Coordinates of C-alpha atoms and ligand atoms in Angstrom, one line a residue:
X1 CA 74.8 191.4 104.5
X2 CA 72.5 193.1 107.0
X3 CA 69.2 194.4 106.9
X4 CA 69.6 198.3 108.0
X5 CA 66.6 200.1 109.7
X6 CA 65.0 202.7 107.1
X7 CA 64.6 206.4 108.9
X8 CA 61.4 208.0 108.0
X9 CA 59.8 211.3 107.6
X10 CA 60.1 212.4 111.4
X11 CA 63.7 212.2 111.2
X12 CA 65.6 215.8 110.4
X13 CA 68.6 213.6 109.0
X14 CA 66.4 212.9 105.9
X15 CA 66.8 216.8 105.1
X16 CA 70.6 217.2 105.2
X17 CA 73.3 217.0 102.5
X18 CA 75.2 214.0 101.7
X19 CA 78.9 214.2 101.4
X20 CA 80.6 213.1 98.8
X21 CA 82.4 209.3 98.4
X22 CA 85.9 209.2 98.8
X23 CA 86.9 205.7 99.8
X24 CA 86.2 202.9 97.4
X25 CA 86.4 200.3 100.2
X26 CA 85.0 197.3 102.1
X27 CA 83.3 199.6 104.3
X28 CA 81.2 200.9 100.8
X29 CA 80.5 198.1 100.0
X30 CA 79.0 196.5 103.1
X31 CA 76.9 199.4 103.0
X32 CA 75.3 199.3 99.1
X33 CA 75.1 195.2 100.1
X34 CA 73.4 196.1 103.0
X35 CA 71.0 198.7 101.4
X36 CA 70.2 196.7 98.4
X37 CA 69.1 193.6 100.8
X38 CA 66.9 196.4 102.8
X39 CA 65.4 197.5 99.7
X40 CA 64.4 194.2 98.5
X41 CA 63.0 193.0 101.5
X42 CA 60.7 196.9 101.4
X43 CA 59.4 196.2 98.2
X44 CA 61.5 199.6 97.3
X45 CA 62.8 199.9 93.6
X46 CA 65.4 202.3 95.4
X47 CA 67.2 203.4 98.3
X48 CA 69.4 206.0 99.5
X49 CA 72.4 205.8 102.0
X50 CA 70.7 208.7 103.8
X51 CA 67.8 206.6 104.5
X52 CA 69.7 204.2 106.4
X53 CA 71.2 207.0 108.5
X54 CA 74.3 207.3 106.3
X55 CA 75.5 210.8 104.5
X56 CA 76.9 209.0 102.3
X57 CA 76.1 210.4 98.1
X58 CA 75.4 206.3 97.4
X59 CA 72.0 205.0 96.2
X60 CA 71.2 201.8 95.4
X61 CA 68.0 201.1 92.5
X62 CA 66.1 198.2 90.6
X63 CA 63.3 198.9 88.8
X64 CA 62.8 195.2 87.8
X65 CA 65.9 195.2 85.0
X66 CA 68.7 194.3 88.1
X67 CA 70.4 195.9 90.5
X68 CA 71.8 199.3 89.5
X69 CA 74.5 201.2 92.2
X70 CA 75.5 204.6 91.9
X71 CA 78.2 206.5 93.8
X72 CA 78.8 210.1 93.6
X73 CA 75.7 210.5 91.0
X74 CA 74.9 213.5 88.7
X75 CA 72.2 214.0 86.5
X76 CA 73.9 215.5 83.5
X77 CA 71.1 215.5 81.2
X78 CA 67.2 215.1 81.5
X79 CA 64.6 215.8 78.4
X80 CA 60.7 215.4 78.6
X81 CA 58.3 214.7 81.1
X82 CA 55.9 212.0 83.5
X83 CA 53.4 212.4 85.4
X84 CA 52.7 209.7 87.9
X85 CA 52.3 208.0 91.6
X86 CA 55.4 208.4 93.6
X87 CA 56.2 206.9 97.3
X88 CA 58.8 206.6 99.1
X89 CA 60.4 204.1 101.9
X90 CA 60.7 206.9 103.9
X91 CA 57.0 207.7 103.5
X92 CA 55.3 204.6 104.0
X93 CA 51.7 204.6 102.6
X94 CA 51.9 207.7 101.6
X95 CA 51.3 208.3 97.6
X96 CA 51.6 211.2 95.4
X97 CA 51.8 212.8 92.1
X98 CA 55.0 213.7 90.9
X99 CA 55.9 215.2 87.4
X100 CA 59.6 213.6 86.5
X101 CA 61.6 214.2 83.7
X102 CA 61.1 211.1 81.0
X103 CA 64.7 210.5 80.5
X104 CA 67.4 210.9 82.4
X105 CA 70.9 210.7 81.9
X106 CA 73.3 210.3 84.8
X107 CA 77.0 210.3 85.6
X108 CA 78.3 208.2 88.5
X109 CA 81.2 205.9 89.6
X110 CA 80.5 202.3 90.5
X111 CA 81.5 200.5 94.2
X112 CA 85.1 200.5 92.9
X113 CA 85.7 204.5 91.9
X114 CA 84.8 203.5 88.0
X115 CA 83.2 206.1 86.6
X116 CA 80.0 205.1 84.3
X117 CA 77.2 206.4 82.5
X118 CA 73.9 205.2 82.3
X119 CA 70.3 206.3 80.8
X120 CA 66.9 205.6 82.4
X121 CA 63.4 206.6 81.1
X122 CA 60.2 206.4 82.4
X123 CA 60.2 204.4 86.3
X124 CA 64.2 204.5 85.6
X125 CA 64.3 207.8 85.0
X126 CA 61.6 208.6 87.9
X127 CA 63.7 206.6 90.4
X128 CA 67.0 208.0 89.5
X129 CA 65.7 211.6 90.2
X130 CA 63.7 210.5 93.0
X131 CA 67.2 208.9 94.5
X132 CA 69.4 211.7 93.7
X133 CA 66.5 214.3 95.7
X134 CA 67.3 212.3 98.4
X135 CA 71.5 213.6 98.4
X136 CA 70.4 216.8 98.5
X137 CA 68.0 216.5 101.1
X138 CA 64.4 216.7 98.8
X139 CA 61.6 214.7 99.4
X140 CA 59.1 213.7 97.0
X141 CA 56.7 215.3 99.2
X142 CA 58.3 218.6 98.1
X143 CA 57.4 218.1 94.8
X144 CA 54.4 216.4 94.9
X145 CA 51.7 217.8 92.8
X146 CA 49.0 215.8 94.5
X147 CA 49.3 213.5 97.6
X148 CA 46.7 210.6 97.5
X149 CA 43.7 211.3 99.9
X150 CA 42.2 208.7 102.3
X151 CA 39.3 207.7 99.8
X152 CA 42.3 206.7 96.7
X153 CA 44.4 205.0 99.1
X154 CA 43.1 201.6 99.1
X155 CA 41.6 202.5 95.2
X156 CA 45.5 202.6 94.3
X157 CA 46.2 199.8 96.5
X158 CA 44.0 197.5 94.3
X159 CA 45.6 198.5 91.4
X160 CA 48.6 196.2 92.6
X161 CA 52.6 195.6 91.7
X162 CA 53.0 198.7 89.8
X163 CA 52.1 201.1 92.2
X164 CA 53.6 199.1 95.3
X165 CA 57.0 199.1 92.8
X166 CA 56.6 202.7 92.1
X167 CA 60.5 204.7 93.5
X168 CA 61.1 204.6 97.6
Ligands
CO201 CO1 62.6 208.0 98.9

């Protein structure tokens, strides 16, 4: 494994598509080993290939409940809603408001082509949509309702793990 260097918001590569996965091979899985060991060592609770300078439609997520990859990922059904603060790797610092579906249902295949299914709700749920954005290009800074000023900043910082934790 190998730390990877995470591309942030100057870079236009963050706004392009991802393609989809085709090869279910060693070179795969260096990469999600490689993005969940970057993640970690951020503090993220997920990371997309994009972020890493790969167009690759493979993210990598733990919320605290163990490490979740997802390969070719759809969301194929999504019911309620969340308000709450939202950052992202690729942002650091930088807080905002986002409003998230509450549950999420998504459709993807594992590291080996297997395809699964898997339901999130609330920081799940956040992160998985938060994630999949990131395929298609979409910031959270696109949807943000409110980004944090100056004077909440180190307010929000004090308020600790959760926040720190909350979806790169
Ligand atoms: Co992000």
């Amino acid at each position: 494994m190998a730390l990877r260097e995470i591309i942030t918001e100057e870079d236009e590569i963050l706004r392009k598509k991802s393609r989809t996965v085709e090869r279910f091979d060693a070179k795969l899985h260096q990469l999600l080993d490689d993005m969940a060991q970057t993640m970690y060592k951020h503090e993220g609770v997920g990371l997309a290939a994009v972020q890493v300078g790969v167009l690759k439609r493979a993210i990598v997520i733990d919320v605290g409940e163990g490490l979740i990859e997802l390969i070719n990922p759809e969301i194929i059904k999504a019911t309620g809603s969340q308000e709450d603060s939202e950052g992202c790797l690729s942002f650091p610092g930088e807080y905002g408001i986002v409003e998230r579906p509450d549950r999420v249902e998504v459709r993807a295949l594992d590291r080996n082509g297997k395809e699964f299914t898997k339901i999130g709700t609330g920081l799940l749920a956040r992160a998985f949509c938060h994630e999949i954005d990131h395929l298609d290009g979409v910031l959270f800074i696109d949807r943000v309702k409110k980004m944090d000023t100056p004077a909440e900043k180190p307010h929000r910082k004090k308020i600790g793990v959760r926040l720190k934790r909350t979806t790169d």
